[in-house]
mmCIF file of C-alpha atoms and ligand atoms in Angstrom:
data_model
loop_
_atom_site.group_PDB
_atom_site.id
_atom_site.type_symbol
_atom_site.label_atom_id
_atom_site.label_comp_id
_atom_site.label_asym_id
_atom_site.label_seq_id
_atom_site.Cartn_x
_atom_site.Cartn_y
_atom_site.Cartn_z
ATOM 1 C CA UNK U 1 18.926 -3.960 -53.905
ATOM 2 C CA UNK U 2 18.873 -0.175 -54.043
ATOM 3 C CA UNK U 3 17.741 2.363 -56.585
ATOM 4 C CA UNK U 4 17.791 6.167 -56.752
ATOM 5 C CA UNK U 5 14.184 6.350 -55.513
ATOM 6 C CA UNK U 6 14.844 4.266 -52.431
ATOM 7 C CA UNK U 7 14.738 6.143 -49.160
ATOM 8 C CA UNK U 8 18.173 6.288 -47.583
ATOM 9 C CA UNK U 9 18.943 3.244 -45.440
ATOM 10 C CA UNK U 10 19.980 5.580 -42.620
ATOM 11 C CA UNK U 11 17.605 5.099 -39.712
ATOM 12 C CA UNK U 12 16.535 8.594 -38.695
ATOM 13 C CA UNK U 13 15.704 9.478 -35.123
ATOM 14 C CA UNK U 14 11.951 9.305 -34.539
ATOM 15 C CA UNK U 15 9.099 6.918 -33.884
ATOM 16 C CA UNK U 16 9.066 3.889 -36.172
ATOM 17 C CA UNK U 17 6.000 1.694 -36.714
ATOM 18 C CA UNK U 18 7.585 -1.609 -37.670
ATOM 19 C CA UNK U 19 5.496 -4.399 -39.197
ATOM 20 C CA UNK U 20 6.408 -7.948 -38.178
ATOM 21 C CA UNK U 21 5.156 -11.288 -39.609
ATOM 22 C CA UNK U 22 1.572 -12.550 -39.106
ATOM 23 C CA UNK U 23 2.825 -16.126 -39.203
ATOM 24 C CA UNK U 24 5.696 -16.843 -41.549
ATOM 25 C CA UNK U 25 8.896 -15.481 -39.976
ATOM 26 C CA UNK U 26 10.474 -14.957 -43.392
ATOM 27 C CA UNK U 27 7.992 -12.145 -43.988
ATOM 28 C CA UNK U 28 10.007 -9.658 -41.940
ATOM 29 C CA UNK U 29 11.602 -7.088 -44.245
ATOM 30 C CA UNK U 30 15.338 -6.272 -44.336
ATOM 31 C CA UNK U 31 14.422 -2.666 -43.528
ATOM 32 C CA UNK U 32 12.401 -3.719 -40.483
ATOM 33 C CA UNK U 33 15.463 -5.633 -39.299
ATOM 34 C CA UNK U 34 17.700 -2.565 -39.799
ATOM 35 C CA UNK U 35 15.345 -0.347 -37.814
ATOM 36 C CA UNK U 36 14.950 -2.850 -34.972
ATOM 37 C CA UNK U 37 18.739 -3.248 -34.800
ATOM 38 C CA UNK U 38 19.186 0.540 -34.720
ATOM 39 C CA UNK U 39 16.451 1.190 -32.149
ATOM 40 C CA UNK U 40 17.529 2.408 -28.740
ATOM 41 C CA UNK U 41 14.176 1.366 -27.301
ATOM 42 C CA UNK U 42 11.504 -0.981 -28.645
ATOM 43 C CA UNK U 43 7.864 -0.802 -27.549
ATOM 44 C CA UNK U 44 6.206 -4.211 -27.670
ATOM 45 C CA UNK U 45 3.103 -5.938 -26.324
ATOM 46 C CA UNK U 46 4.842 -8.878 -24.733
ATOM 47 C CA UNK U 47 8.552 -8.996 -23.922
ATOM 48 C CA UNK U 48 8.790 -12.787 -24.116
ATOM 49 C CA UNK U 49 7.009 -13.049 -27.458
ATOM 50 C CA UNK U 50 8.939 -10.174 -29.051
ATOM 51 C CA UNK U 51 12.164 -11.148 -27.260
ATOM 52 C CA UNK U 52 12.503 -14.273 -29.381
ATOM 53 C CA UNK U 53 11.966 -12.349 -32.634
ATOM 54 C CA UNK U 54 14.532 -9.724 -31.601
ATOM 55 C CA UNK U 55 17.039 -12.392 -30.643
ATOM 56 C CA UNK U 56 16.531 -14.130 -33.987
ATOM 57 C CA UNK U 57 17.352 -10.935 -35.937
ATOM 58 C CA UNK U 58 20.160 -9.786 -33.635
ATOM 59 C CA UNK U 59 18.439 -6.673 -32.265
ATOM 60 C CA UNK U 60 19.704 -5.614 -28.853
ATOM 61 C CA UNK U 61 17.870 -2.466 -27.728
ATOM 62 C CA UNK U 62 18.831 -0.767 -24.459
ATOM 63 C CA UNK U 63 15.386 -1.675 -23.239
ATOM 64 C CA UNK U 64 11.894 -2.843 -24.094
ATOM 65 C CA UNK U 65 8.813 -0.899 -23.021
ATOM 66 C CA UNK U 66 5.637 -2.934 -22.618
ATOM 67 C CA UNK U 67 2.855 -1.229 -24.572
ATOM 68 C CA UNK U 68 -0.347 -3.203 -24.407
ATOM 69 C CA UNK U 69 -3.946 -1.936 -24.182
ATOM 70 C CA UNK U 70 -3.451 -1.172 -20.480
ATOM 71 C CA UNK U 71 0.058 0.319 -20.518
ATOM 72 C CA UNK U 72 0.307 2.210 -23.807
ATOM 73 C CA UNK U 73 -1.041 5.429 -22.331
ATOM 74 C CA UNK U 74 1.486 5.339 -19.456
ATOM 75 C CA UNK U 75 4.360 4.834 -21.919
ATOM 76 C CA UNK U 76 3.666 8.080 -23.793
ATOM 77 C CA UNK U 77 5.711 10.432 -21.570
ATOM 78 C CA UNK U 78 8.743 8.167 -21.653
ATOM 79 C CA UNK U 79 8.580 7.735 -25.415
ATOM 80 C CA UNK U 80 8.248 11.501 -25.922
ATOM 81 C CA UNK U 81 11.316 12.175 -23.784
ATOM 82 C CA UNK U 82 13.300 9.597 -25.778
ATOM 83 C CA UNK U 83 12.201 11.319 -28.991
ATOM 84 C CA UNK U 84 13.266 14.652 -27.501
ATOM 85 C CA UNK U 85 16.671 13.037 -26.979
ATOM 86 C CA UNK U 86 16.828 12.143 -30.731
ATOM 87 C CA UNK U 87 16.423 8.410 -30.113
ATOM 88 C CA UNK U 88 15.210 5.819 -32.604
ATOM 89 C CA UNK U 89 12.141 4.314 -30.947
ATOM 90 C CA UNK U 90 10.484 1.342 -32.648
ATOM 91 C CA UNK U 91 6.960 0.066 -32.034
ATOM 92 C CA UNK U 92 6.074 -3.537 -32.796
ATOM 93 C CA UNK U 93 3.108 -5.711 -31.874
ATOM 94 C CA UNK U 94 2.799 -9.467 -31.433
ATOM 95 C CA UNK U 95 1.993 -9.823 -35.138
ATOM 96 C CA UNK U 96 1.464 -7.670 -38.193
ATOM 97 C CA UNK U 97 1.312 -3.915 -38.242
ATOM 98 C CA UNK U 98 1.204 -2.061 -34.910
ATOM 99 C CA UNK U 99 -1.730 0.314 -34.574
ATOM 100 C CA UNK U 100 -3.972 -2.014 -36.608
ATOM 101 C CA UNK U 101 -6.236 -3.722 -34.021
ATOM 102 C CA UNK U 102 -3.111 -3.538 -31.857
ATOM 103 C CA UNK U 103 -1.431 -0.926 -29.619
ATOM 104 C CA UNK U 104 0.466 1.895 -31.322
ATOM 105 C CA UNK U 105 -2.168 4.433 -32.302
ATOM 106 C CA UNK U 106 -1.875 6.441 -29.074
ATOM 107 C CA UNK U 107 1.917 6.652 -29.332
ATOM 108 C CA UNK U 108 1.671 7.887 -32.914
ATOM 109 C CA UNK U 109 -0.970 10.470 -32.013
ATOM 110 C CA UNK U 110 1.192 11.760 -29.158
ATOM 111 C CA UNK U 111 4.360 11.892 -31.288
ATOM 112 C CA UNK U 112 2.551 13.713 -34.105
ATOM 113 C CA UNK U 113 0.988 16.184 -31.664
ATOM 114 C CA UNK U 114 4.416 16.893 -30.156
ATOM 115 C CA UNK U 115 5.925 17.414 -33.617
ATOM 116 C CA UNK U 116 8.234 14.374 -33.781
ATOM 117 C CA UNK U 117 8.676 12.442 -37.027
ATOM 118 C CA UNK U 118 6.870 9.117 -37.416
ATOM 119 C CA UNK U 119 8.129 6.576 -39.948
ATOM 120 C CA UNK U 120 7.202 3.046 -40.941
ATOM 121 C CA UNK U 121 8.628 -0.124 -42.306
ATOM 122 C CA UNK U 122 5.564 -1.561 -44.048
ATOM 123 C CA UNK U 123 4.755 -5.251 -44.014
ATOM 124 C CA UNK U 124 2.087 -7.821 -43.231
ATOM 125 C CA UNK U 125 -1.436 -6.805 -42.217
ATOM 126 C CA UNK U 126 -3.855 -9.728 -41.946
ATOM 127 C CA UNK U 127 -6.890 -7.854 -43.276
ATOM 128 C CA UNK U 128 -5.078 -6.713 -46.431
ATOM 129 C CA UNK U 129 -3.762 -10.210 -47.125
ATOM 130 C CA UNK U 130 -7.225 -11.715 -46.525
ATOM 131 C CA UNK U 131 -8.894 -9.208 -48.873
ATOM 132 C CA UNK U 132 -6.243 -9.693 -51.540
ATOM 133 C CA UNK U 133 -6.757 -13.458 -51.748
ATOM 134 C CA UNK U 134 -10.512 -13.457 -51.076
ATOM 135 C CA UNK U 135 -11.731 -13.235 -54.662
ATOM 136 C CA UNK U 136 -14.214 -10.548 -53.549
ATOM 137 C CA UNK U 137 -14.144 -6.948 -54.894
ATOM 138 C CA UNK U 138 -11.123 -5.042 -53.556
ATOM 139 C CA UNK U 139 -11.461 -1.710 -55.347
ATOM 140 C CA UNK U 140 -13.114 -0.322 -52.202
ATOM 141 C CA UNK U 141 -12.615 -1.908 -48.786
ATOM 142 C CA UNK U 142 -13.887 -1.357 -45.263
ATOM 143 C CA UNK U 143 -11.928 -2.699 -42.301
ATOM 144 C CA UNK U 144 -13.962 -3.027 -39.126
ATOM 145 C CA UNK U 145 -11.507 -4.873 -36.878
ATOM 146 C CA UNK U 146 -13.188 -6.811 -34.069
ATOM 147 C CA UNK U 147 -16.944 -6.275 -33.647
ATOM 148 C CA UNK U 148 -17.993 -4.896 -30.245
ATOM 149 C CA UNK U 149 -18.489 -7.863 -27.900
ATOM 150 C CA UNK U 150 -22.170 -7.402 -27.015
ATOM 151 C CA UNK U 151 -25.156 -5.154 -26.486
ATOM 152 C CA UNK U 152 -26.552 -2.287 -28.508
ATOM 153 C CA UNK U 153 -23.101 -1.359 -29.813
ATOM 154 C CA UNK U 154 -22.706 -4.799 -31.380
ATOM 155 C CA UNK U 155 -26.224 -4.766 -32.868
ATOM 156 C CA UNK U 156 -25.660 -1.322 -34.376
ATOM 157 C CA UNK U 157 -22.319 -2.342 -35.855
ATOM 158 C CA UNK U 158 -23.846 -5.497 -37.360
ATOM 159 C CA UNK U 159 -26.544 -3.378 -39.000
ATOM 160 C CA UNK U 160 -23.910 -1.004 -40.386
ATOM 161 C CA UNK U 161 -21.792 -3.859 -41.694
ATOM 162 C CA UNK U 162 -24.872 -5.449 -43.291
ATOM 163 C CA UNK U 163 -25.538 -2.272 -45.322
ATOM 164 C CA UNK U 164 -21.875 -1.598 -46.206
ATOM 165 C CA UNK U 165 -21.425 -1.271 -49.957
ATOM 166 C CA UNK U 166 -17.707 -2.030 -49.787
ATOM 167 C CA UNK U 167 -16.187 -5.433 -49.122
ATOM 168 C CA UNK U 168 -15.745 -5.556 -45.341
ATOM 169 C CA UNK U 169 -12.976 -7.323 -43.447
ATOM 170 C CA UNK U 170 -13.402 -8.317 -39.796
ATOM 171 C CA UNK U 171 -11.162 -10.007 -37.262
ATOM 172 C CA UNK U 172 -12.516 -12.695 -34.959
ATOM 173 C CA UNK U 173 -11.256 -15.069 -32.299
ATOM 174 C CA UNK U 174 -11.931 -18.761 -32.990
ATOM 175 C CA UNK U 175 -14.132 -19.286 -29.920
ATOM 176 C CA UNK U 176 -16.465 -16.492 -31.022
ATOM 177 C CA UNK U 177 -16.511 -17.345 -34.727
ATOM 178 C CA UNK U 178 -19.697 -19.430 -34.737
ATOM 179 C CA UNK U 179 -21.753 -16.785 -32.897
ATOM 180 C CA UNK U 180 -20.420 -13.975 -35.091
ATOM 181 C CA UNK U 181 -21.170 -15.890 -38.291
ATOM 182 C CA UNK U 182 -24.710 -16.648 -37.099
ATOM 183 C CA UNK U 183 -25.294 -12.983 -36.272
ATOM 184 C CA UNK U 184 -23.840 -11.871 -39.605
ATOM 185 C CA UNK U 185 -26.183 -14.336 -41.348
ATOM 186 C CA UNK U 186 -29.156 -12.866 -39.471
ATOM 187 C CA UNK U 187 -28.098 -9.298 -40.251
ATOM 188 C CA UNK U 188 -27.025 -9.778 -43.890
ATOM 189 C CA UNK U 189 -29.243 -12.641 -44.982
ATOM 190 C CA UNK U 190 -28.166 -16.255 -45.599
ATOM 191 C CA UNK U 191 -27.010 -15.807 -49.195
ATOM 192 C CA UNK U 192 -24.296 -13.170 -48.723
ATOM 193 C CA UNK U 193 -20.843 -14.523 -49.643
ATOM 194 C CA UNK U 194 -18.111 -14.670 -47.026
ATOM 195 C CA UNK U 195 -14.492 -15.818 -47.061
ATOM 196 C CA UNK U 196 -12.936 -17.279 -43.910
ATOM 197 C CA UNK U 197 -9.178 -16.708 -44.185
ATOM 198 C CA UNK U 198 -7.540 -18.813 -41.504
ATOM 199 C CA UNK U 199 -3.922 -18.985 -40.324
ATOM 200 C CA UNK U 200 -2.645 -16.905 -43.253
ATOM 201 C CA UNK U 201 1.005 -17.506 -44.150
ATOM 202 C CA UNK U 202 1.197 -20.363 -41.605
ATOM 203 C CA UNK U 203 1.449 -24.122 -41.927
ATOM 204 C CA UNK U 204 -2.309 -24.680 -41.554
ATOM 205 C CA UNK U 205 -3.379 -21.810 -43.804
ATOM 206 C CA UNK U 206 -6.883 -22.409 -45.115
ATOM 207 C CA UNK U 207 -9.274 -20.255 -47.132
ATOM 208 C CA UNK U 208 -12.963 -21.219 -47.109
ATOM 209 C CA UNK U 209 -15.465 -19.515 -49.432
ATOM 210 C CA UNK U 210 -19.256 -19.731 -49.398
ATOM 211 C CA UNK U 211 -22.529 -18.203 -48.243
ATOM 212 C CA UNK U 212 -23.156 -17.083 -44.672
ATOM 213 C CA UNK U 213 -25.662 -19.925 -44.219
ATOM 214 C CA UNK U 214 -23.013 -22.471 -45.249
ATOM 215 C CA UNK U 215 -20.339 -20.703 -43.173
ATOM 216 C CA UNK U 216 -22.416 -21.176 -40.021
ATOM 217 C CA UNK U 217 -22.729 -24.866 -40.855
ATOM 218 C CA UNK U 218 -19.006 -25.091 -41.634
ATOM 219 C CA UNK U 219 -18.080 -23.565 -38.257
ATOM 220 C CA UNK U 220 -20.376 -26.119 -36.588
ATOM 221 C CA UNK U 221 -18.914 -29.092 -38.498
ATOM 222 C CA UNK U 222 -15.245 -28.108 -38.089
ATOM 223 C CA UNK U 223 -14.243 -26.686 -34.713
ATOM 224 C CA UNK U 224 -12.717 -23.229 -35.397
ATOM 225 C CA UNK U 225 -9.020 -23.093 -34.443
ATOM 226 C CA UNK U 226 -6.303 -20.528 -35.048
ATOM 227 C CA UNK U 227 -6.604 -16.977 -36.332
ATOM 228 C CA UNK U 228 -9.378 -15.858 -38.669
ATOM 229 C CA UNK U 229 -9.950 -12.837 -40.861
ATOM 230 C CA UNK U 230 -13.472 -12.687 -42.325
ATOM 231 C CA UNK U 231 -14.044 -11.061 -45.716
ATOM 232 C CA UNK U 232 -17.691 -10.206 -46.303
ATOM 233 C CA UNK U 233 -19.114 -9.430 -49.756
ATOM 234 C CA UNK U 234 -20.615 -5.955 -50.166
ATOM 235 C CA UNK U 235 -24.286 -5.198 -49.741
ATOM 236 C CA UNK U 236 -26.027 -5.027 -53.097
ATOM 237 C CA UNK U 237 -29.576 -3.747 -52.875
ATOM 238 C CA UNK U 238 -31.004 -5.624 -55.822
ATOM 239 C CA UNK U 239 -30.041 -9.078 -54.630
ATOM 240 C CA UNK U 240 -32.111 -11.447 -52.530
ATOM 241 C CA UNK U 241 -29.889 -11.007 -49.492
ATOM 242 C CA UNK U 242 -31.965 -8.250 -47.897
ATOM 243 C CA UNK U 243 -32.675 -9.512 -44.393
ATOM 244 C CA UNK U 244 -35.624 -8.792 -42.124
ATOM 245 C CA UNK U 245 -33.198 -6.844 -39.899
ATOM 246 C CA UNK U 246 -32.314 -4.623 -42.896
ATOM 247 C CA UNK U 247 -35.974 -3.920 -43.580
ATOM 248 C CA UNK U 248 -36.813 -3.230 -39.925
ATOM 249 C CA UNK U 249 -33.844 -0.918 -39.502
ATOM 250 C CA UNK U 250 -34.777 1.030 -42.661
ATOM 251 C CA UNK U 251 -38.366 1.320 -41.431
ATOM 252 C CA UNK U 252 -37.224 2.494 -37.979
ATOM 253 C CA UNK U 253 -34.936 5.141 -39.498
ATOM 254 C CA UNK U 254 -37.815 6.572 -41.515
ATOM 255 C CA UNK U 255 -40.464 6.511 -38.785
ATOM 256 C CA UNK U 256 -38.024 8.179 -36.394
ATOM 257 C CA UNK U 257 -37.686 10.932 -39.033
ATOM 258 C CA UNK U 258 -41.434 11.468 -38.733
ATOM 259 C CA UNK U 259 -42.650 9.563 -41.806
ATOM 260 C CA UNK U 260 -46.022 7.826 -41.546
ATOM 261 C CA UNK U 261 -45.973 4.029 -41.525
ATOM 262 C CA UNK U 262 -47.413 3.956 -45.046
ATOM 263 C CA UNK U 263 -44.818 6.375 -46.454
ATOM 264 C CA UNK U 264 -42.027 4.498 -44.691
ATOM 265 C CA UNK U 265 -43.235 1.227 -46.236
ATOM 266 C CA UNK U 266 -43.318 2.801 -49.696
ATOM 267 C CA UNK U 267 -39.830 4.265 -49.347
ATOM 268 C CA UNK U 268 -38.250 1.095 -47.978
ATOM 269 C CA UNK U 269 -39.894 -1.006 -50.707
ATOM 270 C CA UNK U 270 -38.354 1.261 -53.317
ATOM 271 C CA UNK U 271 -34.956 1.565 -51.603
ATOM 272 C CA UNK U 272 -34.402 -2.132 -51.031
ATOM 273 C CA UNK U 273 -36.158 -3.518 -54.084
ATOM 274 C CA UNK U 274 -38.100 -6.104 -52.069
ATOM 275 C CA UNK U 275 -41.827 -6.968 -52.342
ATOM 276 C CA UNK U 276 -44.113 -4.424 -50.638
ATOM 277 C CA UNK U 277 -46.066 -7.294 -49.040
ATOM 278 C CA UNK U 278 -42.930 -8.341 -47.115
ATOM 279 C CA UNK U 279 -42.159 -4.824 -45.881
ATOM 280 C CA UNK U 280 -45.814 -4.307 -44.908
ATOM 281 C CA UNK U 281 -45.925 -7.564 -42.932
ATOM 282 C CA UNK U 282 -42.802 -6.597 -40.980
ATOM 283 C CA UNK U 283 -44.042 -3.051 -40.378
ATOM 284 C CA UNK U 284 -47.344 -4.135 -38.919
ATOM 285 C CA UNK U 285 -45.746 -6.821 -36.750
ATOM 286 C CA UNK U 286 -43.098 -4.485 -35.284
HETATM 287 N N1 SAM E 301 -1.877 -6.046 -36.095
HETATM 288 C C1 SAM E 301 -2.412 -7.232 -36.719
HETATM 289 C C2 SAM E 301 -2.472 -7.002 -38.235
HETATM 290 O O1 SAM E 301 -1.704 -6.185 -38.736
HETATM 291 O O2 SAM E 301 -3.252 -7.669 -38.928
HETATM 292 C C3 SAM E 301 -3.732 -7.626 -36.129
HETATM 293 C C4 SAM E 301 -3.669 -7.974 -34.673
HETATM 294 S S1 SAM E 301 -5.201 -8.460 -33.999
HETATM 295 C C5 SAM E 301 -4.882 -8.377 -32.272
HETATM 296 C C6 SAM E 301 -5.179 -10.210 -34.203
HETATM 297 C C7 SAM E 301 -6.260 -10.675 -35.193
HETATM 298 O O3 SAM E 301 -5.776 -10.484 -36.519
HETATM 299 C C8 SAM E 301 -6.555 -12.160 -35.085
HETATM 300 O O4 SAM E 301 -7.532 -12.417 -34.087
HETATM 301 C C9 SAM E 301 -7.073 -12.461 -36.464
HETATM 302 O O5 SAM E 301 -8.432 -12.058 -36.588
HETATM 303 C C10 SAM E 301 -6.200 -11.547 -37.340
HETATM 304 N N2 SAM E 301 -4.994 -12.277 -37.780
HETATM 305 C C11 SAM E 301 -3.731 -12.101 -37.341
HETATM 306 N N3 SAM E 301 -2.894 -12.966 -37.938
HETATM 307 C C12 SAM E 301 -3.664 -13.695 -38.787
HETATM 308 C C13 SAM E 301 -3.390 -14.751 -39.694
HETATM 309 N N4 SAM E 301 -2.154 -15.244 -39.826
HETATM 310 N N5 SAM E 301 -4.426 -15.270 -40.400
HETATM 311 C C14 SAM E 301 -5.665 -14.773 -40.265
HETATM 312 N N6 SAM E 301 -5.986 -13.781 -39.433
HETATM 313 C C15 SAM E 301 -4.995 -13.253 -38.694
#
């Protein structure tokens, strides 16, 4: 189908970010197929994985360049010289949209900095699909990708996520799901709603909805398998889901600004709408 507003089907020379399916192979777009067929070179994470997709759609690039987390930087010079030679260079990842929790960002940054055009063929992104079917507010969204694995960075991110006033989407590997859910419960309180969107668009697609306390139990009862996107309800200050971690972090922020303990307690009580007795007890025990 074409209409006067449709961009010409000519594939211009430049860098193309091409979205591929996150599960269901029928979700590749006709335009993505045209670009991959026209590409002189295709950057991909894994030649075997992408090789079967390219074979299926009849794309026969002159060559594939492996661009994973370790090799993307080294590929930049070669990609820039191809762009200088007016080539169509496509970037794909193992699944979904390249550059979204996947390699691609550094190539785009380099192409933009060097003044080459960057185009896209839009398509599946797991976090958008998960948010869209979650039933949680989608007017404003935060995407946080994978949480840092450990240490202070992870604790800080959990605190930020806990206080986020937009619906937040996270990615997580199945073997880390239980730990992440337990830490989210501790940071956000047990009553915060979460949606576990599993294996989207695939045969074993499953969407589980409930509180963080129940999610931890669910991940204990049913061994997590497959790919998960987690959609976390926003922080709302007048609900009961204010956790001890929230209160302690608010207190710490204020005392580090030079407030007295008493003033910090008063401010946090007002800001979080929780009983002063609770804030006081935490402040004196910390
Ligand atoms: N570039 C991809 C995108 O556009 O969504 C994301 C790649 S990231 C390396 C892989 C993570 O995305 C998985 O660990 C999972 O959290 C999420 N994901 C990918 N496919 C998914 C699916 N079909 N269902 C649920 N989550 C998925």
